[in-house]
mmCIF file with all atom_site columns, C-alpha atoms in Angstrom:
data_model
loop_
_atom_site.group_PDB
_atom_site.id
_atom_site.type_symbol
_atom_site.label_atom_id
_atom_site.label_alt_id
_atom_site.label_comp_id
_atom_site.label_asym_id
_atom_site.label_entity_id
_atom_site.label_seq_id
_atom_site.pdbx_PDB_ins_code
_atom_site.Cartn_x
_atom_site.Cartn_y
_atom_site.Cartn_z
_atom_site.occupancy
_atom_site.B_iso_or_equiv
_atom_site.pdbx_formal_charge
_atom_site.auth_seq_id
_atom_site.auth_comp_id
_atom_site.auth_asym_id
_atom_site.auth_atom_id
_atom_site.pdbx_PDB_model_num
ATOM 1   C CA . UNK A 1 1   ? 97.128  -49.642 24.026 1.00 90.00 ? 15  UNK A CA 1
ATOM 2   C CA . UNK A 1 2   ? 98.777  -51.367 20.978 1.00 95.00 ? 16  UNK A CA 1
ATOM 3   C CA . UNK A 1 3   ? 101.295 -53.800 20.638 1.00 95.00 ? 17  UNK A CA 1
ATOM 4   C CA . UNK A 1 4   ? 105.289 -52.366 21.386 1.00 97.00 ? 18  UNK A CA 1
ATOM 5   C CA . UNK A 1 5   ? 107.951 -54.097 19.368 1.00 97.00 ? 19  UNK A CA 1
ATOM 6   C CA . UNK A 1 6   ? 111.669 -53.818 19.038 1.00 97.00 ? 20  UNK A CA 1
ATOM 7   C CA . UNK A 1 7   ? 113.757 -53.124 15.996 1.00 98.00 ? 21  UNK A CA 1
ATOM 8   C CA . UNK A 1 8   ? 116.553 -51.636 17.382 1.00 98.00 ? 22  UNK A CA 1
ATOM 9   C CA . UNK A 1 9   ? 119.329 -50.114 15.514 1.00 98.00 ? 23  UNK A CA 1
ATOM 10  C CA . UNK A 1 10  ? 122.457 -52.381 14.850 1.00 97.00 ? 24  UNK A CA 1
ATOM 11  C CA . UNK A 1 11  ? 125.093 -51.064 17.641 1.00 97.00 ? 25  UNK A CA 1
ATOM 12  C CA . UNK A 1 12  ? 127.274 -50.447 14.723 1.00 97.00 ? 26  UNK A CA 1
ATOM 13  C CA . UNK A 1 13  ? 125.166 -47.807 13.718 1.00 97.00 ? 27  UNK A CA 1
ATOM 14  C CA . UNK A 1 14  ? 124.727 -45.766 17.089 1.00 98.00 ? 28  UNK A CA 1
ATOM 15  C CA . UNK A 1 15  ? 127.958 -43.511 15.842 1.00 98.00 ? 29  UNK A CA 1
ATOM 16  C CA . UNK A 1 16  ? 125.517 -42.304 13.005 1.00 98.00 ? 30  UNK A CA 1
ATOM 17  C CA . UNK A 1 17  ? 122.131 -42.595 14.353 1.00 99.00 ? 31  UNK A CA 1
ATOM 18  C CA . UNK A 1 18  ? 122.385 -42.811 18.404 1.00 99.00 ? 32  UNK A CA 1
ATOM 19  C CA . UNK A 1 19  ? 126.169 -41.770 19.378 1.00 98.00 ? 33  UNK A CA 1
ATOM 20  C CA . UNK A 1 20  ? 125.048 -40.136 23.264 1.00 99.00 ? 34  UNK A CA 1
ATOM 21  C CA . UNK A 1 21  ? 123.792 -42.034 26.271 1.00 98.00 ? 35  UNK A CA 1
ATOM 22  C CA . UNK A 1 22  ? 121.488 -39.493 28.199 1.00 98.00 ? 36  UNK A CA 1
ATOM 23  C CA . UNK A 1 23  ? 118.736 -39.252 30.632 1.00 98.00 ? 37  UNK A CA 1
ATOM 24  C CA . UNK A 1 24  ? 115.542 -38.276 28.867 1.00 99.00 ? 38  UNK A CA 1
ATOM 25  C CA . UNK A 1 25  ? 113.225 -35.199 30.058 1.00 99.00 ? 39  UNK A CA 1
ATOM 26  C CA . UNK A 1 26  ? 110.506 -35.040 27.794 1.00 99.00 ? 40  UNK A CA 1
ATOM 27  C CA . UNK A 1 27  ? 108.649 -36.188 24.471 1.00 99.00 ? 41  UNK A CA 1
ATOM 28  C CA . UNK A 1 28  ? 108.578 -34.549 21.405 1.00 99.00 ? 42  UNK A CA 1
ATOM 29  C CA . UNK A 1 29  ? 106.133 -35.365 18.604 1.00 99.00 ? 43  UNK A CA 1
ATOM 30  C CA . UNK A 1 30  ? 106.445 -35.790 14.957 1.00 99.00 ? 44  UNK A CA 1
ATOM 31  C CA . UNK A 1 31  ? 104.324 -36.775 11.955 1.00 99.00 ? 45  UNK A CA 1
ATOM 32  C CA . UNK A 1 32  ? 106.004 -38.722 8.764  1.00 98.00 ? 46  UNK A CA 1
ATOM 33  C CA . UNK A 1 33  ? 104.667 -36.624 6.450  1.00 98.00 ? 47  UNK A CA 1
ATOM 34  C CA . UNK A 1 34  ? 104.868 -39.946 4.661  1.00 97.00 ? 48  UNK A CA 1
ATOM 35  C CA . UNK A 1 35  ? 102.038 -43.126 3.644  1.00 98.00 ? 49  UNK A CA 1
ATOM 36  C CA . UNK A 1 36  ? 104.236 -46.006 5.000  1.00 98.00 ? 50  UNK A CA 1
ATOM 37  C CA . UNK A 1 37  ? 103.288 -48.242 8.354  1.00 98.00 ? 51  UNK A CA 1
ATOM 38  C CA . UNK A 1 38  ? 105.609 -48.325 11.503 1.00 99.00 ? 52  UNK A CA 1
ATOM 39  C CA . UNK A 1 39  ? 107.641 -51.336 10.274 1.00 98.00 ? 53  UNK A CA 1
ATOM 40  C CA . UNK A 1 40  ? 108.724 -49.448 7.257  1.00 98.00 ? 54  UNK A CA 1
ATOM 41  C CA . UNK A 1 41  ? 109.656 -46.251 8.892  1.00 98.00 ? 55  UNK A CA 1
ATOM 42  C CA . UNK A 1 42  ? 111.490 -47.711 11.392 1.00 98.00 ? 56  UNK A CA 1
ATOM 43  C CA . UNK A 1 43  ? 113.281 -50.225 8.594  1.00 98.00 ? 57  UNK A CA 1
ATOM 44  C CA . UNK A 1 44  ? 114.400 -47.444 6.722  1.00 98.00 ? 58  UNK A CA 1
ATOM 45  C CA . UNK A 1 45  ? 115.387 -44.981 9.298  1.00 98.00 ? 59  UNK A CA 1
ATOM 46  C CA . UNK A 1 46  ? 117.781 -48.112 10.679 1.00 96.00 ? 60  UNK A CA 1
ATOM 47  C CA . UNK A 1 47  ? 119.703 -49.424 7.972  1.00 94.00 ? 61  UNK A CA 1
ATOM 48  C CA . UNK A 1 48  ? 120.090 -46.064 5.833  1.00 96.00 ? 62  UNK A CA 1
ATOM 49  C CA . UNK A 1 49  ? 123.068 -43.850 6.730  1.00 96.00 ? 63  UNK A CA 1
ATOM 50  C CA . UNK A 1 50  ? 121.709 -40.386 7.434  1.00 97.00 ? 64  UNK A CA 1
ATOM 51  C CA . UNK A 1 51  ? 121.998 -39.054 10.644 1.00 98.00 ? 65  UNK A CA 1
ATOM 52  C CA . UNK A 1 52  ? 117.978 -39.078 11.138 1.00 97.00 ? 66  UNK A CA 1
ATOM 53  C CA . UNK A 1 53  ? 116.540 -41.270 13.885 1.00 98.00 ? 67  UNK A CA 1
ATOM 54  C CA . UNK A 1 54  ? 113.983 -41.275 16.264 1.00 99.00 ? 68  UNK A CA 1
ATOM 55  C CA . UNK A 1 55  ? 112.582 -43.930 19.097 1.00 99.00 ? 69  UNK A CA 1
ATOM 56  C CA . UNK A 1 56  ? 109.631 -44.817 18.533 1.00 99.00 ? 70  UNK A CA 1
ATOM 57  C CA . UNK A 1 57  ? 106.874 -45.095 14.470 1.00 99.00 ? 71  UNK A CA 1
ATOM 58  C CA . UNK A 1 58  ? 103.342 -45.420 15.433 1.00 99.00 ? 72  UNK A CA 1
ATOM 59  C CA . UNK A 1 59  ? 100.829 -46.700 13.434 1.00 98.00 ? 73  UNK A CA 1
ATOM 60  C CA . UNK A 1 60  ? 97.259  -47.760 12.951 1.00 97.00 ? 74  UNK A CA 1
ATOM 61  C CA . UNK A 1 61  ? 97.995  -51.069 15.335 1.00 97.00 ? 75  UNK A CA 1
ATOM 62  C CA . UNK A 1 62  ? 101.256 -51.034 16.278 1.00 97.00 ? 76  UNK A CA 1
ATOM 63  C CA . UNK A 1 63  ? 103.994 -49.160 18.035 1.00 98.00 ? 77  UNK A CA 1
ATOM 64  C CA . UNK A 1 64  ? 107.637 -50.250 16.829 1.00 98.00 ? 78  UNK A CA 1
ATOM 65  C CA . UNK A 1 65  ? 110.618 -48.779 18.757 1.00 99.00 ? 79  UNK A CA 1
ATOM 66  C CA . UNK A 1 66  ? 114.117 -48.525 16.537 1.00 98.00 ? 80  UNK A CA 1
ATOM 67  C CA . UNK A 1 67  ? 116.254 -46.680 19.437 1.00 98.00 ? 81  UNK A CA 1
ATOM 68  C CA . UNK A 1 68  ? 116.664 -47.226 23.154 1.00 98.00 ? 82  UNK A CA 1
ATOM 69  C CA . UNK A 1 69  ? 115.127 -44.785 25.874 1.00 98.00 ? 83  UNK A CA 1
ATOM 70  C CA . UNK A 1 70  ? 118.641 -43.424 27.343 1.00 98.00 ? 84  UNK A CA 1
ATOM 71  C CA . UNK A 1 71  ? 119.901 -42.957 23.403 1.00 99.00 ? 85  UNK A CA 1
ATOM 72  C CA . UNK A 1 72  ? 119.680 -39.679 21.839 1.00 99.00 ? 86  UNK A CA 1
ATOM 73  C CA . UNK A 1 73  ? 118.525 -39.580 18.156 1.00 99.00 ? 87  UNK A CA 1
ATOM 74  C CA . UNK A 1 74  ? 118.454 -36.733 15.805 1.00 99.00 ? 88  UNK A CA 1
ATOM 75  C CA . UNK A 1 75  ? 114.981 -35.705 14.867 1.00 98.00 ? 89  UNK A CA 1
ATOM 76  C CA . UNK A 1 76  ? 114.517 -32.000 16.124 1.00 98.00 ? 90  UNK A CA 1
ATOM 77  C CA . UNK A 1 77  ? 116.771 -30.564 14.412 1.00 98.00 ? 91  UNK A CA 1
ATOM 78  C CA . UNK A 1 78  ? 118.383 -28.770 17.673 1.00 98.00 ? 92  UNK A CA 1
ATOM 79  C CA . UNK A 1 79  ? 121.996 -30.706 16.816 1.00 98.00 ? 93  UNK A CA 1
ATOM 80  C CA . UNK A 1 80  ? 123.035 -30.937 20.428 1.00 98.00 ? 94  UNK A CA 1
ATOM 81  C CA . UNK A 1 81  ? 120.009 -28.454 22.253 1.00 98.00 ? 95  UNK A CA 1
ATOM 82  C CA . UNK A 1 82  ? 117.502 -30.754 24.240 1.00 98.00 ? 96  UNK A CA 1
ATOM 83  C CA . UNK A 1 83  ? 115.532 -31.473 22.278 1.00 98.00 ? 97  UNK A CA 1
ATOM 84  C CA . UNK A 1 84  ? 117.842 -34.530 20.328 1.00 99.00 ? 98  UNK A CA 1
ATOM 85  C CA . UNK A 1 85  ? 119.593 -34.499 23.250 1.00 99.00 ? 99  UNK A CA 1
ATOM 86  C CA . UNK A 1 86  ? 117.004 -35.488 25.281 1.00 99.00 ? 100 UNK A CA 1
ATOM 87  C CA . UNK A 1 87  ? 113.953 -36.044 24.212 1.00 99.00 ? 101 UNK A CA 1
ATOM 88  C CA . UNK A 1 88  ? 111.984 -39.665 23.493 1.00 99.00 ? 102 UNK A CA 1
ATOM 89  C CA . UNK A 1 89  ? 110.918 -38.773 19.777 1.00 99.00 ? 103 UNK A CA 1
ATOM 90  C CA . UNK A 1 90  ? 107.610 -40.221 18.294 1.00 99.00 ? 104 UNK A CA 1
ATOM 91  C CA . UNK A 1 91  ? 106.610 -40.558 15.372 1.00 99.00 ? 105 UNK A CA 1
ATOM 92  C CA . UNK A 1 92  ? 103.141 -40.392 13.947 1.00 99.00 ? 106 UNK A CA 1
ATOM 93  C CA . UNK A 1 93  ? 102.777 -42.277 10.861 1.00 99.00 ? 107 UNK A CA 1
ATOM 94  C CA . UNK A 1 94  ? 100.220 -41.995 8.143  1.00 98.00 ? 108 UNK A CA 1
ATOM 95  C CA . UNK A 1 95  ? 100.084 -38.366 8.183  1.00 98.00 ? 109 UNK A CA 1
ATOM 96  C CA . UNK A 1 96  ? 100.755 -37.335 4.814  1.00 98.00 ? 110 UNK A CA 1
ATOM 97  C CA . UNK A 1 97  ? 96.729  -38.447 3.829  1.00 95.00 ? 111 UNK A CA 1
ATOM 98  C CA . UNK A 1 98  ? 95.300  -38.594 7.286  1.00 94.00 ? 112 UNK A CA 1
ATOM 99  C CA . UNK A 1 99  ? 91.914  -40.355 7.299  1.00 94.00 ? 113 UNK A CA 1
ATOM 100 C CA . UNK A 1 100 ? 91.380  -43.359 9.081  1.00 95.00 ? 114 UNK A CA 1
ATOM 101 C CA . UNK A 1 101 ? 94.498  -44.823 9.987  1.00 96.00 ? 115 UNK A CA 1
ATOM 102 C CA . UNK A 1 102 ? 95.885  -41.503 10.694 1.00 97.00 ? 116 UNK A CA 1
ATOM 103 C CA . UNK A 1 103 ? 92.950  -41.085 12.867 1.00 96.00 ? 117 UNK A CA 1
ATOM 104 C CA . UNK A 1 104 ? 93.956  -44.281 14.748 1.00 97.00 ? 118 UNK A CA 1
ATOM 105 C CA . UNK A 1 105 ? 97.751  -44.048 14.588 1.00 98.00 ? 119 UNK A CA 1
ATOM 106 C CA . UNK A 1 106 ? 97.370  -40.398 16.454 1.00 98.00 ? 120 UNK A CA 1
ATOM 107 C CA . UNK A 1 107 ? 94.484  -41.973 19.047 1.00 96.00 ? 121 UNK A CA 1
ATOM 108 C CA . UNK A 1 108 ? 97.003  -44.527 19.529 1.00 97.00 ? 122 UNK A CA 1
ATOM 109 C CA . UNK A 1 109 ? 100.476 -42.166 20.160 1.00 98.00 ? 123 UNK A CA 1
ATOM 110 C CA . UNK A 1 110 ? 98.400  -40.400 22.797 1.00 97.00 ? 124 UNK A CA 1
ATOM 111 C CA . UNK A 1 111 ? 97.894  -43.564 24.277 1.00 96.00 ? 125 UNK A CA 1
ATOM 112 C CA . UNK A 1 112 ? 101.632 -44.076 24.084 1.00 98.00 ? 126 UNK A CA 1
ATOM 113 C CA . UNK A 1 113 ? 102.988 -40.487 24.955 1.00 98.00 ? 127 UNK A CA 1
ATOM 114 C CA . UNK A 1 114 ? 100.235 -40.944 28.160 1.00 97.00 ? 128 UNK A CA 1
ATOM 115 C CA . UNK A 1 115 ? 102.150 -44.354 29.379 1.00 97.00 ? 129 UNK A CA 1
ATOM 116 C CA . UNK A 1 116 ? 105.424 -42.031 29.362 1.00 98.00 ? 130 UNK A CA 1
ATOM 117 C CA . UNK A 1 117 ? 104.296 -39.453 31.059 1.00 98.00 ? 131 UNK A CA 1
ATOM 118 C CA . UNK A 1 118 ? 103.678 -41.554 33.456 1.00 96.00 ? 132 UNK A CA 1
ATOM 119 C CA . UNK A 1 119 ? 106.415 -43.851 33.475 1.00 97.00 ? 133 UNK A CA 1
ATOM 120 C CA . UNK A 1 120 ? 108.905 -41.549 33.626 1.00 97.00 ? 134 UNK A CA 1
ATOM 121 C CA . UNK A 1 121 ? 106.929 -39.386 36.215 1.00 96.00 ? 135 UNK A CA 1
ATOM 122 C CA . UNK A 1 122 ? 106.447 -36.361 33.928 1.00 98.00 ? 136 UNK A CA 1
ATOM 123 C CA . UNK A 1 123 ? 104.016 -33.946 33.975 1.00 97.00 ? 137 UNK A CA 1
ATOM 124 C CA . UNK A 1 124 ? 102.200 -33.051 30.702 1.00 97.00 ? 138 UNK A CA 1
ATOM 125 C CA . UNK A 1 125 ? 104.615 -29.963 30.406 1.00 97.00 ? 139 UNK A CA 1
ATOM 126 C CA . UNK A 1 126 ? 107.221 -32.683 29.324 1.00 98.00 ? 140 UNK A CA 1
ATOM 127 C CA . UNK A 1 127 ? 105.094 -33.193 25.543 1.00 98.00 ? 141 UNK A CA 1
ATOM 128 C CA . UNK A 1 128 ? 106.459 -31.233 23.493 1.00 99.00 ? 142 UNK A CA 1
ATOM 129 C CA . UNK A 1 129 ? 106.600 -31.125 19.655 1.00 99.00 ? 143 UNK A CA 1
ATOM 130 C CA . UNK A 1 130 ? 109.178 -30.636 16.644 1.00 99.00 ? 144 UNK A CA 1
ATOM 131 C CA . UNK A 1 131 ? 108.342 -27.250 16.033 1.00 98.00 ? 145 UNK A CA 1
ATOM 132 C CA . UNK A 1 132 ? 109.762 -26.077 19.713 1.00 98.00 ? 146 UNK A CA 1
ATOM 133 C CA . UNK A 1 133 ? 113.170 -26.875 18.927 1.00 98.00 ? 147 UNK A CA 1
ATOM 134 C CA . UNK A 1 134 ? 114.050 -25.731 15.388 1.00 98.00 ? 148 UNK A CA 1
ATOM 135 C CA . UNK A 1 135 ? 110.663 -24.250 14.033 1.00 97.00 ? 149 UNK A CA 1
ATOM 136 C CA . UNK A 1 136 ? 109.406 -26.566 11.626 1.00 98.00 ? 150 UNK A CA 1
ATOM 137 C CA . UNK A 1 137 ? 105.932 -27.155 11.121 1.00 98.00 ? 151 UNK A CA 1
ATOM 138 C CA . UNK A 1 138 ? 106.088 -30.627 12.465 1.00 99.00 ? 152 UNK A CA 1
ATOM 139 C CA . UNK A 1 139 ? 103.837 -32.302 13.860 1.00 99.00 ? 153 UNK A CA 1
ATOM 140 C CA . UNK A 1 140 ? 102.162 -31.021 10.298 1.00 98.00 ? 154 UNK A CA 1
ATOM 141 C CA . UNK A 1 141 ? 98.643  -32.829 10.562 1.00 98.00 ? 155 UNK A CA 1
ATOM 142 C CA . UNK A 1 142 ? 97.914  -32.385 14.049 1.00 98.00 ? 156 UNK A CA 1
ATOM 143 C CA . UNK A 1 143 ? 99.121  -28.999 14.363 1.00 98.00 ? 157 UNK A CA 1
ATOM 144 C CA . UNK A 1 144 ? 96.509  -28.670 11.424 1.00 98.00 ? 158 UNK A CA 1
ATOM 145 C CA . UNK A 1 145 ? 93.813  -30.130 13.456 1.00 96.00 ? 159 UNK A CA 1
ATOM 146 C CA . UNK A 1 146 ? 94.780  -27.903 16.934 1.00 97.00 ? 160 UNK A CA 1
ATOM 147 C CA . UNK A 1 147 ? 97.734  -28.818 19.637 1.00 98.00 ? 161 UNK A CA 1
ATOM 148 C CA . UNK A 1 148 ? 95.865  -28.124 22.194 1.00 97.00 ? 162 UNK A CA 1
ATOM 149 C CA . UNK A 1 149 ? 93.402  -31.317 20.898 1.00 96.00 ? 163 UNK A CA 1
ATOM 150 C CA . UNK A 1 150 ? 95.913  -33.383 20.747 1.00 98.00 ? 164 UNK A CA 1
ATOM 151 C CA . UNK A 1 151 ? 97.626  -32.438 24.633 1.00 97.00 ? 165 UNK A CA 1
ATOM 152 C CA . UNK A 1 152 ? 93.515  -32.750 25.559 1.00 96.00 ? 166 UNK A CA 1
ATOM 153 C CA . UNK A 1 153 ? 93.585  -36.398 24.279 1.00 96.00 ? 167 UNK A CA 1
ATOM 154 C CA . UNK A 1 154 ? 96.728  -37.372 26.052 1.00 97.00 ? 168 UNK A CA 1
ATOM 155 C CA . UNK A 1 155 ? 95.438  -35.600 29.207 1.00 96.00 ? 169 UNK A CA 1
ATOM 156 C CA . UNK A 1 156 ? 92.659  -38.149 29.406 1.00 93.00 ? 170 UNK A CA 1
ATOM 157 C CA . UNK A 1 157 ? 94.532  -40.642 28.623 1.00 94.00 ? 171 UNK A CA 1
ATOM 158 C CA . UNK A 1 158 ? 96.617  -39.848 31.996 1.00 93.00 ? 172 UNK A CA 1
ATOM 159 C CA . UNK A 1 159 ? 94.111  -39.951 34.669 1.00 88.00 ? 173 UNK A CA 1
ATOM 160 C CA . UNK A 1 160 ? 93.333  -43.353 36.363 1.00 79.00 ? 174 UNK A CA 1
ATOM 161 C CA . UNK A 1 161 ? 90.920  -45.372 35.122 1.00 70.00 ? 175 UNK A CA 1
ATOM 162 C CA . UNK A 1 162 ? 87.762  -45.092 37.266 1.00 70.00 ? 176 UNK A CA 1
ATOM 163 C CA . UNK A 1 163 ? 86.097  -48.354 38.884 1.00 68.00 ? 177 UNK A CA 1
ATOM 164 C CA . UNK A 1 164 ? 82.521  -48.579 38.007 1.00 66.00 ? 178 UNK A CA 1
ATOM 165 C CA . UNK A 1 165 ? 80.373  -48.580 41.162 1.00 67.00 ? 179 UNK A CA 1
ATOM 166 C CA . UNK A 1 166 ? 78.634  -51.812 41.524 1.00 65.00 ? 180 UNK A CA 1
ATOM 167 C CA . UNK A 1 167 ? 74.657  -51.239 42.128 1.00 70.00 ? 181 UNK A CA 1
ATOM 168 C CA . UNK A 1 168 ? 74.104  -52.912 45.265 1.00 84.00 ? 182 UNK A CA 1
ATOM 169 C CA . UNK A 1 169 ? 71.473  -55.614 44.665 1.00 88.00 ? 183 UNK A CA 1
ATOM 170 C CA . UNK A 1 170 ? 69.310  -57.096 47.555 1.00 93.00 ? 184 UNK A CA 1
ATOM 171 C CA . UNK A 1 171 ? 68.067  -60.446 47.229 1.00 95.00 ? 185 UNK A CA 1
ATOM 172 C CA . UNK A 1 172 ? 64.634  -61.399 47.672 1.00 96.00 ? 186 UNK A CA 1
ATOM 173 C CA . UNK A 1 173 ? 62.491  -64.157 46.956 1.00 96.00 ? 187 UNK A CA 1
ATOM 174 C CA . UNK A 1 174 ? 59.654  -65.593 44.875 1.00 97.00 ? 188 UNK A CA 1
ATOM 175 C CA . UNK A 1 175 ? 57.331  -68.350 44.097 1.00 96.00 ? 189 UNK A CA 1
ATOM 176 C CA . UNK A 1 176 ? 56.263  -69.681 40.421 1.00 95.00 ? 190 UNK A CA 1
ATOM 177 C CA . UNK A 1 177 ? 53.434  -68.290 39.707 1.00 93.00 ? 191 UNK A CA 1
ATOM 178 C CA . UNK A 1 178 ? 52.472  -70.525 35.966 1.00 92.00 ? 192 UNK A CA 1
ATOM 179 C CA . UNK A 1 179 ? 51.055  -74.166 35.783 1.00 91.00 ? 193 UNK A CA 1
ATOM 180 C CA . UNK A 1 180 ? 53.929  -75.301 33.777 1.00 94.00 ? 194 UNK A CA 1
ATOM 181 C CA . UNK A 1 181 ? 57.248  -76.145 35.114 1.00 95.00 ? 195 UNK A CA 1
ATOM 182 C CA . UNK A 1 182 ? 59.932  -73.416 34.634 1.00 96.00 ? 196 UNK A CA 1
ATOM 183 C CA . UNK A 1 183 ? 62.769  -73.556 32.577 1.00 96.00 ? 197 UNK A CA 1
ATOM 184 C CA . UNK A 1 184 ? 66.089  -72.399 34.384 1.00 97.00 ? 198 UNK A CA 1
ATOM 185 C CA . UNK A 1 185 ? 69.017  -71.953 32.045 1.00 96.00 ? 199 UNK A CA 1
ATOM 186 C CA . UNK A 1 186 ? 72.713  -71.938 31.878 1.00 94.00 ? 200 UNK A CA 1
ATOM 187 C CA . UNK A 1 187 ? 72.390  -67.715 30.913 1.00 94.00 ? 201 UNK A CA 1
ATOM 188 C CA . UNK A 1 188 ? 69.633  -64.861 30.704 1.00 95.00 ? 202 UNK A CA 1
ATOM 189 C CA . UNK A 1 189 ? 68.194  -65.961 27.409 1.00 93.00 ? 203 UNK A CA 1
ATOM 190 C CA . UNK A 1 190 ? 65.812  -68.458 25.940 1.00 92.00 ? 204 UNK A CA 1
ATOM 191 C CA . UNK A 1 191 ? 69.642  -68.862 23.856 1.00 88.00 ? 205 UNK A CA 1
ATOM 192 C CA . UNK A 1 192 ? 70.835  -71.037 26.229 1.00 92.00 ? 206 UNK A CA 1
ATOM 193 C CA . UNK A 1 193 ? 70.833  -74.509 27.447 1.00 93.00 ? 207 UNK A CA 1
ATOM 194 C CA . UNK A 1 194 ? 68.270  -75.588 29.952 1.00 95.00 ? 208 UNK A CA 1
ATOM 195 C CA . UNK A 1 195 ? 69.775  -76.740 33.334 1.00 94.00 ? 209 UNK A CA 1
ATOM 196 C CA . UNK A 1 196 ? 66.757  -78.078 35.122 1.00 95.00 ? 210 UNK A CA 1
ATOM 197 C CA . UNK A 1 197 ? 63.396  -77.030 36.002 1.00 96.00 ? 211 UNK A CA 1
ATOM 198 C CA . UNK A 1 198 ? 61.031  -75.038 39.127 1.00 96.00 ? 212 UNK A CA 1
ATOM 199 C CA . UNK A 1 199 ? 58.049  -77.413 39.176 1.00 95.00 ? 213 UNK A CA 1
ATOM 200 C CA . UNK A 1 200 ? 56.704  -76.806 42.661 1.00 95.00 ? 214 UNK A CA 1
ATOM 201 C CA . UNK A 1 201 ? 55.852  -74.026 44.110 1.00 91.00 ? 215 UNK A CA 1
ATOM 202 C CA . UNK A 1 202 ? 58.574  -73.218 46.987 1.00 95.00 ? 216 UNK A CA 1
ATOM 203 C CA . UNK A 1 203 ? 60.358  -70.350 47.734 1.00 96.00 ? 217 UNK A CA 1
ATOM 204 C CA . UNK A 1 204 ? 63.736  -69.224 45.782 1.00 96.00 ? 218 UNK A CA 1
ATOM 205 C CA . UNK A 1 205 ? 66.366  -66.787 46.316 1.00 97.00 ? 219 UNK A CA 1
ATOM 206 C CA . UNK A 1 206 ? 67.040  -64.013 43.360 1.00 97.00 ? 220 UNK A CA 1
ATOM 207 C CA . UNK A 1 207 ? 70.450  -62.751 43.744 1.00 95.00 ? 221 UNK A CA 1
ATOM 208 C CA . UNK A 1 208 ? 70.685  -60.651 40.590 1.00 94.00 ? 222 UNK A CA 1
ATOM 209 C CA . UNK A 1 209 ? 68.780  -59.202 37.590 1.00 94.00 ? 223 UNK A CA 1
ATOM 210 C CA . UNK A 1 210 ? 69.614  -59.108 33.364 1.00 93.00 ? 224 UNK A CA 1
ATOM 211 C CA . UNK A 1 211 ? 67.578  -58.166 30.326 1.00 92.00 ? 225 UNK A CA 1
ATOM 212 C CA . UNK A 1 212 ? 67.681  -61.028 28.062 1.00 89.00 ? 226 UNK A CA 1
ATOM 213 C CA . UNK A 1 213 ? 65.603  -62.166 24.910 1.00 89.00 ? 227 UNK A CA 1
ATOM 214 C CA . UNK A 1 214 ? 62.997  -64.579 26.344 1.00 90.00 ? 228 UNK A CA 1
ATOM 215 C CA . UNK A 1 215 ? 61.350  -62.532 28.960 1.00 93.00 ? 229 UNK A CA 1
ATOM 216 C CA . UNK A 1 216 ? 59.540  -59.461 29.037 1.00 91.00 ? 230 UNK A CA 1
ATOM 217 C CA . UNK A 1 217 ? 60.460  -58.723 32.960 1.00 94.00 ? 231 UNK A CA 1
ATOM 218 C CA . UNK A 1 218 ? 63.835  -59.691 32.296 1.00 94.00 ? 232 UNK A CA 1
ATOM 219 C CA . UNK A 1 219 ? 66.136  -62.835 34.116 1.00 96.00 ? 233 UNK A CA 1
ATOM 220 C CA . UNK A 1 220 ? 66.637  -63.597 37.380 1.00 96.00 ? 234 UNK A CA 1
ATOM 221 C CA . UNK A 1 221 ? 69.577  -65.844 38.645 1.00 96.00 ? 235 UNK A CA 1
ATOM 222 C CA . UNK A 1 222 ? 68.645  -68.238 41.164 1.00 97.00 ? 236 UNK A CA 1
ATOM 223 C CA . UNK A 1 223 ? 71.085  -67.647 44.266 1.00 95.00 ? 237 UNK A CA 1
ATOM 224 C CA . UNK A 1 224 ? 71.669  -72.140 43.964 1.00 94.00 ? 238 UNK A CA 1
ATOM 225 C CA . UNK A 1 225 ? 72.547  -71.598 39.901 1.00 95.00 ? 239 UNK A CA 1
ATOM 226 C CA . UNK A 1 226 ? 70.878  -70.900 36.726 1.00 96.00 ? 240 UNK A CA 1
ATOM 227 C CA . UNK A 1 227 ? 68.629  -68.233 35.634 1.00 97.00 ? 241 UNK A CA 1
ATOM 228 C CA . UNK A 1 228 ? 65.054  -67.998 35.303 1.00 97.00 ? 242 UNK A CA 1
ATOM 229 C CA . UNK A 1 229 ? 62.246  -65.736 33.641 1.00 97.00 ? 243 UNK A CA 1
ATOM 230 C CA . UNK A 1 230 ? 60.662  -63.519 35.708 1.00 96.00 ? 244 UNK A CA 1
ATOM 231 C CA . UNK A 1 231 ? 57.491  -63.592 33.650 1.00 95.00 ? 245 UNK A CA 1
ATOM 232 C CA . UNK A 1 232 ? 56.331  -66.154 35.011 1.00 95.00 ? 246 UNK A CA 1
ATOM 233 C CA . UNK A 1 233 ? 56.947  -65.628 38.584 1.00 96.00 ? 247 UNK A CA 1
ATOM 234 C CA . UNK A 1 234 ? 55.720  -63.492 41.932 1.00 95.00 ? 248 UNK A CA 1
ATOM 235 C CA . UNK A 1 235 ? 57.545  -62.013 44.732 1.00 94.00 ? 249 UNK A CA 1
ATOM 236 C CA . UNK A 1 236 ? 56.961  -64.765 48.161 1.00 89.00 ? 250 UNK A CA 1
#
C-alpha cells in the first residue's frame, strides 16, 4: 500500500471541522471533483473555515490523513446522521479529469478501504458512498464506472494473500560431459562472475534449476554452491 502521511486539523479547528468524538461504524467513499493531489486537498480543508471536512484524501502516490478516525467529519450532507457521525470519509483525488492518475488513486483507495475494513473487523457491507446519505451523485466518476466494479476491487484486497506453493525439487547427481573445464558461476547466467571450475568427472549434486542466458538447457545450482550450465553435464 502507498504511504500514509498525517497532516491533521489543528485542535483549535476541531469545533468547525470535527467537533464530536465517536466510534466509527463504516467507510464512506467520495470523489473530490477536482484535479488536485491529496496533500493539497487536505491542506485546503485544514485551513479554511467551512464546515466541510473528511478524514483521508487518496491520490496516485500517497494517502494523507486530515482528521483522526475517532472524530466525526462534515462530508456526507446528512447533518448528525450516520454518514457524518459514524463514517470514515475517503476522498479519491483527480476525479474531475480522470485518466491514469485517477485510475491509480482509485486503486490505492480500494486497497486502503480494504485495510480499514479488516482493521475494524467490518464486512464489505460497511463500505458505503456519499450518495447513500443525501442523494448527491458522489463519488461521481467511480459511480460512472460502476459501483459494483469498485466493490469488487475492494473485495479482492480483502482476500488473504495466497502463499505460493513451492514446487518440490528432487536433487540429482551429474557429471561433467565435456573436455574443457566447466565454469561455476555466482548465479544462473553467464553474466555472473566465475567462482571456480569443475575439471574432473566426479559426481556433483544439483539442488535447483533455473533458466538463464548462456545455457540452452538452463542452469543447475550445486549443493556445494554456485551454478553450472546444464549443456555440459549428464546425469550420473
